[in-house]
Coordinates of C-alpha atoms and ligand atoms in Angstrom, one line a residue:
X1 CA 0.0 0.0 0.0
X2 CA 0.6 3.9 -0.2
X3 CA 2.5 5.6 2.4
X4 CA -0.7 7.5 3.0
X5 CA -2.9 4.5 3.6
X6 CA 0.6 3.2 5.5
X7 CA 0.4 5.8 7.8
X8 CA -3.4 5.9 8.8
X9 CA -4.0 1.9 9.1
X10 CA -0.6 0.4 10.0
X11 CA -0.7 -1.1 13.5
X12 CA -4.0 0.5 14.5
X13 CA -5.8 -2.3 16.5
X14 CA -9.7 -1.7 16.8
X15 CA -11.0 -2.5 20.4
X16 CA -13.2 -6.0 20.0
X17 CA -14.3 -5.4 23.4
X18 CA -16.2 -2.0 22.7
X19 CA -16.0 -1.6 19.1
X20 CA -14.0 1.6 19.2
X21 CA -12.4 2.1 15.7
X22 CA -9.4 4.0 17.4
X23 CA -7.3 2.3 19.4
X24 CA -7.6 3.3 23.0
X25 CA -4.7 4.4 25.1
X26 CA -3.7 1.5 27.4
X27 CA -2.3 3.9 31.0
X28 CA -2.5 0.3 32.8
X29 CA 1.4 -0.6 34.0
X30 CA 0.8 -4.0 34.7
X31 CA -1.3 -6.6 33.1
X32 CA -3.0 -9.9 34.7
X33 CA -2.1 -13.7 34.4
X34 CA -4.1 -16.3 33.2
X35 CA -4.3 -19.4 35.7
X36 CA -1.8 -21.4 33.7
X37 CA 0.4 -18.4 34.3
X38 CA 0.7 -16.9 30.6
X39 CA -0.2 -13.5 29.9
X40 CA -3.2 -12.9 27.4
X41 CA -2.0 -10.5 24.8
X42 CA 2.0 -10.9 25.7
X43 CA 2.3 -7.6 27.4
X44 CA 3.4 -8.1 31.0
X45 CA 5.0 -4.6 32.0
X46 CA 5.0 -1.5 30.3
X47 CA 8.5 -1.1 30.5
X48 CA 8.9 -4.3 28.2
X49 CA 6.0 -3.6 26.2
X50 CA 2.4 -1.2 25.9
X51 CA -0.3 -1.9 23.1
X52 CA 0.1 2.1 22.3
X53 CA 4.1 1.9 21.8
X54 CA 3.5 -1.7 19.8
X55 CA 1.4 0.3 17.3
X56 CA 3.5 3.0 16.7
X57 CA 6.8 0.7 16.3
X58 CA 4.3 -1.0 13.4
X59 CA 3.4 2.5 11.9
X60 CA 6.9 4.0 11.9
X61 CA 8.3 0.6 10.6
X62 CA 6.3 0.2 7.9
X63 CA 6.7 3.9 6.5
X64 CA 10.2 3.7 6.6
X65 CA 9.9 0.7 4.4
X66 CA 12.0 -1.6 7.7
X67 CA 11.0 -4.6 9.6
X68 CA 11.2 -3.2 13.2
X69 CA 11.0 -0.5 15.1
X70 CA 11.9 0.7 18.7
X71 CA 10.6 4.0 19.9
X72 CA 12.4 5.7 22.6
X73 CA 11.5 8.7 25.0
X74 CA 13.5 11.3 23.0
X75 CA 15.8 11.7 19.8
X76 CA 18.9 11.7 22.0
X77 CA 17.5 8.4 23.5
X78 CA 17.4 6.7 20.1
X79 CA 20.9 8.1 19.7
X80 CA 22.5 6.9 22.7
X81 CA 20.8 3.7 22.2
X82 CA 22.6 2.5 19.2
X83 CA 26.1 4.6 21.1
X84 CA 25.5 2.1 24.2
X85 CA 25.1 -1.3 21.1
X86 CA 28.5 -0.7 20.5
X87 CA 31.6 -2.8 21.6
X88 CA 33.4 -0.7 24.2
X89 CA 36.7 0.7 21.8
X90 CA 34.8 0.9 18.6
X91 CA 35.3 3.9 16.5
X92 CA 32.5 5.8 15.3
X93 CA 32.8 8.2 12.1
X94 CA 29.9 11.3 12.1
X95 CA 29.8 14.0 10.3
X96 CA 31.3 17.1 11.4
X97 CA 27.8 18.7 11.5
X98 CA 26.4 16.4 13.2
X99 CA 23.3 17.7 15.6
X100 CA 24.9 19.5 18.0
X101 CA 23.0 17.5 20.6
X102 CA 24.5 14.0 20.1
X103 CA 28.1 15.4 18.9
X104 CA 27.6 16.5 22.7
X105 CA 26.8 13.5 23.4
X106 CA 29.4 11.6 22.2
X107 CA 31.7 13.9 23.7
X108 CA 30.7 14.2 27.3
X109 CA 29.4 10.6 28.0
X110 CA 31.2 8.5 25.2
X111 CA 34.7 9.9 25.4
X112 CA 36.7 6.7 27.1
X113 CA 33.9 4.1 26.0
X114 CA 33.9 4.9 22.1
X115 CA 36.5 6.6 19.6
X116 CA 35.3 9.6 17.6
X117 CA 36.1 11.1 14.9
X118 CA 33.7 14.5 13.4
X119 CA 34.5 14.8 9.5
X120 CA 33.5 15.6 6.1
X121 CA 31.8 12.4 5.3
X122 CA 30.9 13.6 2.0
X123 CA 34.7 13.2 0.9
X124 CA 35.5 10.3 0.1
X125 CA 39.1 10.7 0.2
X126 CA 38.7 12.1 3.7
X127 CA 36.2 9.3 5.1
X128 CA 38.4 6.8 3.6
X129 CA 41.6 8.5 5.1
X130 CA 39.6 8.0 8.7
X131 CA 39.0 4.4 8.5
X132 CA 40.5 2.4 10.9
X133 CA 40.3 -1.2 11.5
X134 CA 38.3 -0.6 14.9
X135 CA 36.1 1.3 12.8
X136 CA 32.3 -0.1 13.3
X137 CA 29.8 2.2 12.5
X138 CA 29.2 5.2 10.2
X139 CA 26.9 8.0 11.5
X140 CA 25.6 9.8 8.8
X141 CA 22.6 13.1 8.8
X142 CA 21.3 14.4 5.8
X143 CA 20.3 17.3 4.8
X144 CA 22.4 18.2 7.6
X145 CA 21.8 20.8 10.1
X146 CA 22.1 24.2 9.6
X147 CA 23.9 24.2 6.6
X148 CA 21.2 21.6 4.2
X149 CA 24.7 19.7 3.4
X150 CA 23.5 16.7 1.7
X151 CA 25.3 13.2 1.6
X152 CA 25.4 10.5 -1.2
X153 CA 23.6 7.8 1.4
X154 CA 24.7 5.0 -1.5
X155 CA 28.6 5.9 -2.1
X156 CA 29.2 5.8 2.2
X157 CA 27.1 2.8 2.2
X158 CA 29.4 1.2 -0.8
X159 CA 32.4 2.1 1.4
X160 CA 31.2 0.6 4.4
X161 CA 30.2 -2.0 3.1
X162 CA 33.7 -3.2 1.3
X163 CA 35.1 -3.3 5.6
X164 CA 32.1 -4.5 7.5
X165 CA 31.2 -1.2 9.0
X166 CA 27.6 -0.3 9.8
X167 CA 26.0 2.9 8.6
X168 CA 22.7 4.6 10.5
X169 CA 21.1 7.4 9.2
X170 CA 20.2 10.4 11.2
X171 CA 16.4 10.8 9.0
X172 CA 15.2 13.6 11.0
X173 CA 15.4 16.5 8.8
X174 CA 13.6 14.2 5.6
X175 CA 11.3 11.8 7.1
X176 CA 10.2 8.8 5.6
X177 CA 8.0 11.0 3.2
X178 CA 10.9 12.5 1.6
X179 CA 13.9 10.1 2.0
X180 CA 14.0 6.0 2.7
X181 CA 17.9 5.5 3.8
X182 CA 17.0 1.3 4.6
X183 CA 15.9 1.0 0.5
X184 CA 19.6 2.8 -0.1
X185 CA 21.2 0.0 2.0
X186 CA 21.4 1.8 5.5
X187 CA 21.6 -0.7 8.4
X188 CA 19.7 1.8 10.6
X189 CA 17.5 4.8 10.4
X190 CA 17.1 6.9 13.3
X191 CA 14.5 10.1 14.1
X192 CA 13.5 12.2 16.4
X193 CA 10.1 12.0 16.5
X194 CA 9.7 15.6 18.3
X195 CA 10.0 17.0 14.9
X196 CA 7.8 16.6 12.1
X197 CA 6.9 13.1 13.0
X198 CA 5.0 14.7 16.5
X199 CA 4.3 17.8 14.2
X200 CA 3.0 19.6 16.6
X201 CA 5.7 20.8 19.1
X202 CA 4.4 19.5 22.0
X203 CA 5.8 16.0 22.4
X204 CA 9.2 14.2 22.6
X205 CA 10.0 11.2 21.2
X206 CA 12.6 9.3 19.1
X207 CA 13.1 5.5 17.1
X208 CA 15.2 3.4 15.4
X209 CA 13.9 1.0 12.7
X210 CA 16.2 -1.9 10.9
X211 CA 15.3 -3.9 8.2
X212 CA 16.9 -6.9 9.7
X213 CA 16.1 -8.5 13.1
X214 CA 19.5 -9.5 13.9
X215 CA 22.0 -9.7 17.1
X216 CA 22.5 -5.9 16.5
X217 CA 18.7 -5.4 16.9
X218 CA 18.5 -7.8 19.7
X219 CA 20.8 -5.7 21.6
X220 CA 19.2 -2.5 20.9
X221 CA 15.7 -3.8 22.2
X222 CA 17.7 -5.0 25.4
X223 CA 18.5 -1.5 25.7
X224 CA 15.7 -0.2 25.3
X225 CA 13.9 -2.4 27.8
X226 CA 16.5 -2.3 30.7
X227 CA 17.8 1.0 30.2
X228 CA 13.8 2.3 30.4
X229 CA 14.2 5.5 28.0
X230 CA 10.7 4.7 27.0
X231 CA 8.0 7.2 25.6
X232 CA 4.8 7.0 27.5
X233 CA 1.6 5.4 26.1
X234 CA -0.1 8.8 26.2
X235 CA 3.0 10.0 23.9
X236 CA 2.6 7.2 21.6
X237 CA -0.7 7.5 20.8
X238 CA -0.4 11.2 19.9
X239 CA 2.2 10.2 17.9
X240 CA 0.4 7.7 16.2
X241 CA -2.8 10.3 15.4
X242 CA -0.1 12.7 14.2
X243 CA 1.4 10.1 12.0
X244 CA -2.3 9.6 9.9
X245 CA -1.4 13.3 8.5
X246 CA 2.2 13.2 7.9
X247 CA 2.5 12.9 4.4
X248 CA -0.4 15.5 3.8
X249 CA 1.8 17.6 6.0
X250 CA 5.1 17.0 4.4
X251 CA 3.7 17.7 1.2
X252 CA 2.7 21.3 2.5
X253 CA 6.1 21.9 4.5
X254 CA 7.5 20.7 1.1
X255 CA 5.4 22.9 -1.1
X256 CA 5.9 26.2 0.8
X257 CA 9.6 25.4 1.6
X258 CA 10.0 25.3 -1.9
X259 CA 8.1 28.8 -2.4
X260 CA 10.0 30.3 0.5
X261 CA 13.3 29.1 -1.3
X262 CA 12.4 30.6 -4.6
X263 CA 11.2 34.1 -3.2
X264 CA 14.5 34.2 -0.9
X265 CA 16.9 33.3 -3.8
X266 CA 15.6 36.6 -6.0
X267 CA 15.4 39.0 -2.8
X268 CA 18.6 41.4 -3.3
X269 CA 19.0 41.4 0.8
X270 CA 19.6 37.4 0.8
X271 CA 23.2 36.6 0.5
X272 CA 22.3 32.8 -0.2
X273 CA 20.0 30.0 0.5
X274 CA 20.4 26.5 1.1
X275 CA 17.8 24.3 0.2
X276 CA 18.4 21.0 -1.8
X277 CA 15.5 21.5 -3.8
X278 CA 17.6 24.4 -5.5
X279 CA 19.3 24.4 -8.7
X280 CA 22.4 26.5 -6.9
X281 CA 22.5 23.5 -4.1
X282 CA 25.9 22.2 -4.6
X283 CA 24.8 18.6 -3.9
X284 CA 21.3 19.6 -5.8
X285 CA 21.6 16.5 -7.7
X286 CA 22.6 13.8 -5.0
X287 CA 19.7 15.0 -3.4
X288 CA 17.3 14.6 -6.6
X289 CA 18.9 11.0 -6.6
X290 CA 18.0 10.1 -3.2
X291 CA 14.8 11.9 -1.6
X292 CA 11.6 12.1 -3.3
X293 CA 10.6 15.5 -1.7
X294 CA 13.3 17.5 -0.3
X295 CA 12.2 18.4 2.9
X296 CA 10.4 21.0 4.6
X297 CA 14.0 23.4 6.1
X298 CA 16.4 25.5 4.7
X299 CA 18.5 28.1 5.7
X300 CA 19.7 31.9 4.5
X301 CA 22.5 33.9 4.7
X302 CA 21.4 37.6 4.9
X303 CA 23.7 40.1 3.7
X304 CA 25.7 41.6 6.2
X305 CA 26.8 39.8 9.2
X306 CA 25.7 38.7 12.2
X307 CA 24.0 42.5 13.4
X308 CA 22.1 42.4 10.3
X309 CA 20.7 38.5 10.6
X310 CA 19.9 39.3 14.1
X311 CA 17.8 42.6 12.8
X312 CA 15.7 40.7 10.6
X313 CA 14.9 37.9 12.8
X314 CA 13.6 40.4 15.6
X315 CA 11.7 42.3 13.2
X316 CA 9.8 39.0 11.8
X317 CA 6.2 38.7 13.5
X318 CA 4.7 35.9 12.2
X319 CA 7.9 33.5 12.4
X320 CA 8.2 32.4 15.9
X321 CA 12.3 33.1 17.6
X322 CA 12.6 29.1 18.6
X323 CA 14.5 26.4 18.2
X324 CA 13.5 22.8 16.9
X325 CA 11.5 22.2 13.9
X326 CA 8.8 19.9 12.1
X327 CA 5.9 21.7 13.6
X328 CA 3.2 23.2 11.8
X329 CA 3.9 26.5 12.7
X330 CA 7.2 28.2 11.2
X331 CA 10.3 29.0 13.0
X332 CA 13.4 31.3 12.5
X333 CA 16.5 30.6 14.4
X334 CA 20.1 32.2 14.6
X335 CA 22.6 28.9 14.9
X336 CA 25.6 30.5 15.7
X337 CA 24.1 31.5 18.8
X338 CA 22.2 28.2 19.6
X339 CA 25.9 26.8 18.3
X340 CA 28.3 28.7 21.0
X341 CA 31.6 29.9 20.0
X342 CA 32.9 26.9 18.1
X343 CA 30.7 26.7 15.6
X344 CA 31.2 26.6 12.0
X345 CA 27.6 27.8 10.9
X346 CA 28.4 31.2 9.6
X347 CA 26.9 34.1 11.5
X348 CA 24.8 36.0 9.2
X349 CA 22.6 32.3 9.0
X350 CA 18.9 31.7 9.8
X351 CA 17.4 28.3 9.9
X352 CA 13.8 28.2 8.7
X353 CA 11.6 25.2 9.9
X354 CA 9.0 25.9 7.2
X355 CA 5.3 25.9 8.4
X356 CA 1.7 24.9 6.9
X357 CA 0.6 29.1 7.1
X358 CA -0.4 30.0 3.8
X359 CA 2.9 30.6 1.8
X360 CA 1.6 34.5 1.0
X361 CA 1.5 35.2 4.6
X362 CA 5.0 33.9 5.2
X363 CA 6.0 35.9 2.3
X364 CA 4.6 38.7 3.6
X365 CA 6.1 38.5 7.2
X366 CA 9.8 37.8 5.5
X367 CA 9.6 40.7 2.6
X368 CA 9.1 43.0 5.8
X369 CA 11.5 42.2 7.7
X370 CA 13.9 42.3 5.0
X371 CA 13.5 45.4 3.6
Ligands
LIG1 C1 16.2 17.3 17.4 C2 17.2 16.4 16.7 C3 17.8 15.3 17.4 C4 17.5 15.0 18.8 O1 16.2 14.7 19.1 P1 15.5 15.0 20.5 O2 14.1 14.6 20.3 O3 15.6 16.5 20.7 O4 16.2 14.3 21.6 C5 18.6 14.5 16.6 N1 18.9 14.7 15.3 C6 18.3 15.8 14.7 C7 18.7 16.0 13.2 C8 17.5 16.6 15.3 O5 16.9 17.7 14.7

């Protein structure tokens, strides 16, 4: 079937006991025994398993074209969850704009447990100069954040593959509307659900999904279940009713990203804009090779430096000052700042998560501010 059929039927169990067509949200912790001792349905605690969380695991695998899926309480969860897999002394290769959030990660509660390295995985010469024979796993995000960088998921995946090294995919940014790393050969694909897969901005969440249920996956689940970063049942069912309009809504973030793009690219006070669904993207054509819409973010460069980014972004009314992204509203942020002092994202940059207003408002809001 259709992703959109995908994302309104998959999992959903109807209630035989009351005839509910929704699934109901199951808040119980515990569930009872038979006599013989066996439990009814399978679930036992809701650490291990909840009906809610079982059905979105379904859902999120099935649109991500994968066989399994494990949600987890937040993004960084997910994350940390396939950090924690790894053998003790295994180097990791991410990109060196990674999200800032698990690069911290990895730095302040991996360093000692894991090798790093932070690089330009879209090299080839570089990523092949970094390989070392401890090397196990390949972190890749793209279109990366801020800068929309996007990398050729097939060419790493053809190097890791020719030395046994894994590759997961950071899907965040694309979603499984716009980009399906496990049909390019990934072994993982990870997102953080806050974003457009919540699509509201008012829950946390995050999951991994594999296409093979092997040792790897086995260990992941374990972590999952004993380390407890679990989202709630409530979360998962609001992730599941936010699911049934996700490809409606990335078709709109899509559609007015792409008319944001346009109208930014001609305005003389823009500098640049990165969006891979631009002509000028340097890695415009990976991207056409890879995602089937190209996401719903970009970025701009206003003219000037930092004083002059910072101007427009306070003089914007209907874009709200925020970070984090995928909600149906828009958002303007300044990186650098979010970033601190070592950041690479140039200072006169604003991230735009593009929202479902109508595009001639947005327009309206941007043109002035700009002027
Ligand atoms: C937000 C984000 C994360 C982390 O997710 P949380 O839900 O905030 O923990 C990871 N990767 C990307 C690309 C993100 O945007």
């Amino acid at each position: 079937m259709k992703i959109e059929t995908i994302a309104i039927h998959a999992g959903n169990q109807k209630d035989i006991s009351t005839g509910a067509v929704i699934q109901p949200i199951t808040l119980s912790t515990t569930y009872l025994r038979e006599e013989d001792g066996s439990y009814r349905a399978g679930y036992i605690y809701n650490r291990l398993g909840n009906p809610n969380r079982e059905q979105l695991e379904r859902v999120l695998a099935e649109l991500e074209n994968g066989l399994d899926a494990a949600a987890f309480a937040s993004g960084n969860a997910a994350g940390m969850s396939v950090f924690q897999s790894l053998k003790p002394g295994t180097h990791v290769i991410c990109p060196d704009d990674m999200y800032h959030g698990l690069r911290n990660q990895l730095k302040n509660l991996f360093s000692g447990v894991l090798e790093f390295d932070f690089i330009d995985v879209n090299d080839e010469q570089t990523l092949n100069q970094h390989l070392k024979p401890n090397t196990g796993l390949i972190w890749l995000e793209t279109p990366s954040n801020p800068l929309l960088k996007i990398t050729d998921i097939r060419k790493v995946i053809a190097i890791a593959r020719q030395h046994q090294i894994k590759v997961v995919v950071d899907n965040t940014f694309a979603t499984s509307i716009c980009q399906l790393p496990l049909s390019l050969g990934a072994d993982l694909v990870m997102h953080s659900s806050t974003k457009y897969i919540g699509g509201h901005s008012d829950l946390m969440g995050g999951v991994l999904i594999t296409s093979v249920k092997d040792e790897w996956w086995e260990k992941i689940r374990l972590i999952q279940s004993l380390g407890g970063a679990i989202p709630s049942a409530t979360d998962c069912y609001y992730l599941v009713r936010s699911i049934k309009t996700l490809p409606y809504r990335m078709k709109g973030h899509v559609n007015n990203a792409v008319g944001l793009a346009n109208y930014l690219e001609k305005h003389p006070n823009v500098d640049s804009v990165l969006y891979p669904g631009l002509k000028s993207h340097p890695q415009h054509d990976i991207a056409k090779a890879q995602m089937t819409y190209f996401g719903g973010m970009l970025s701009f460069c206003v003219k000037g430096s930092r004083a002059e980014a910072l101007k427009v972004i306070n003089k914007l009314k209907l874009f709200a000052q925020a970070t984090s992204l995928g909600g149906v509203e828009s958002l303007i942020e300044h990186r650098a700042s979010v970033e601190g002092p070592d950041t690479l994202t140039p200072q006169n940059l604003l991230r735009v998560s593009v929202g479902l207003e109508h595009i001639d408002d947005l327009i309206a809001d941007l043109e002035q501010a700009l002027t």
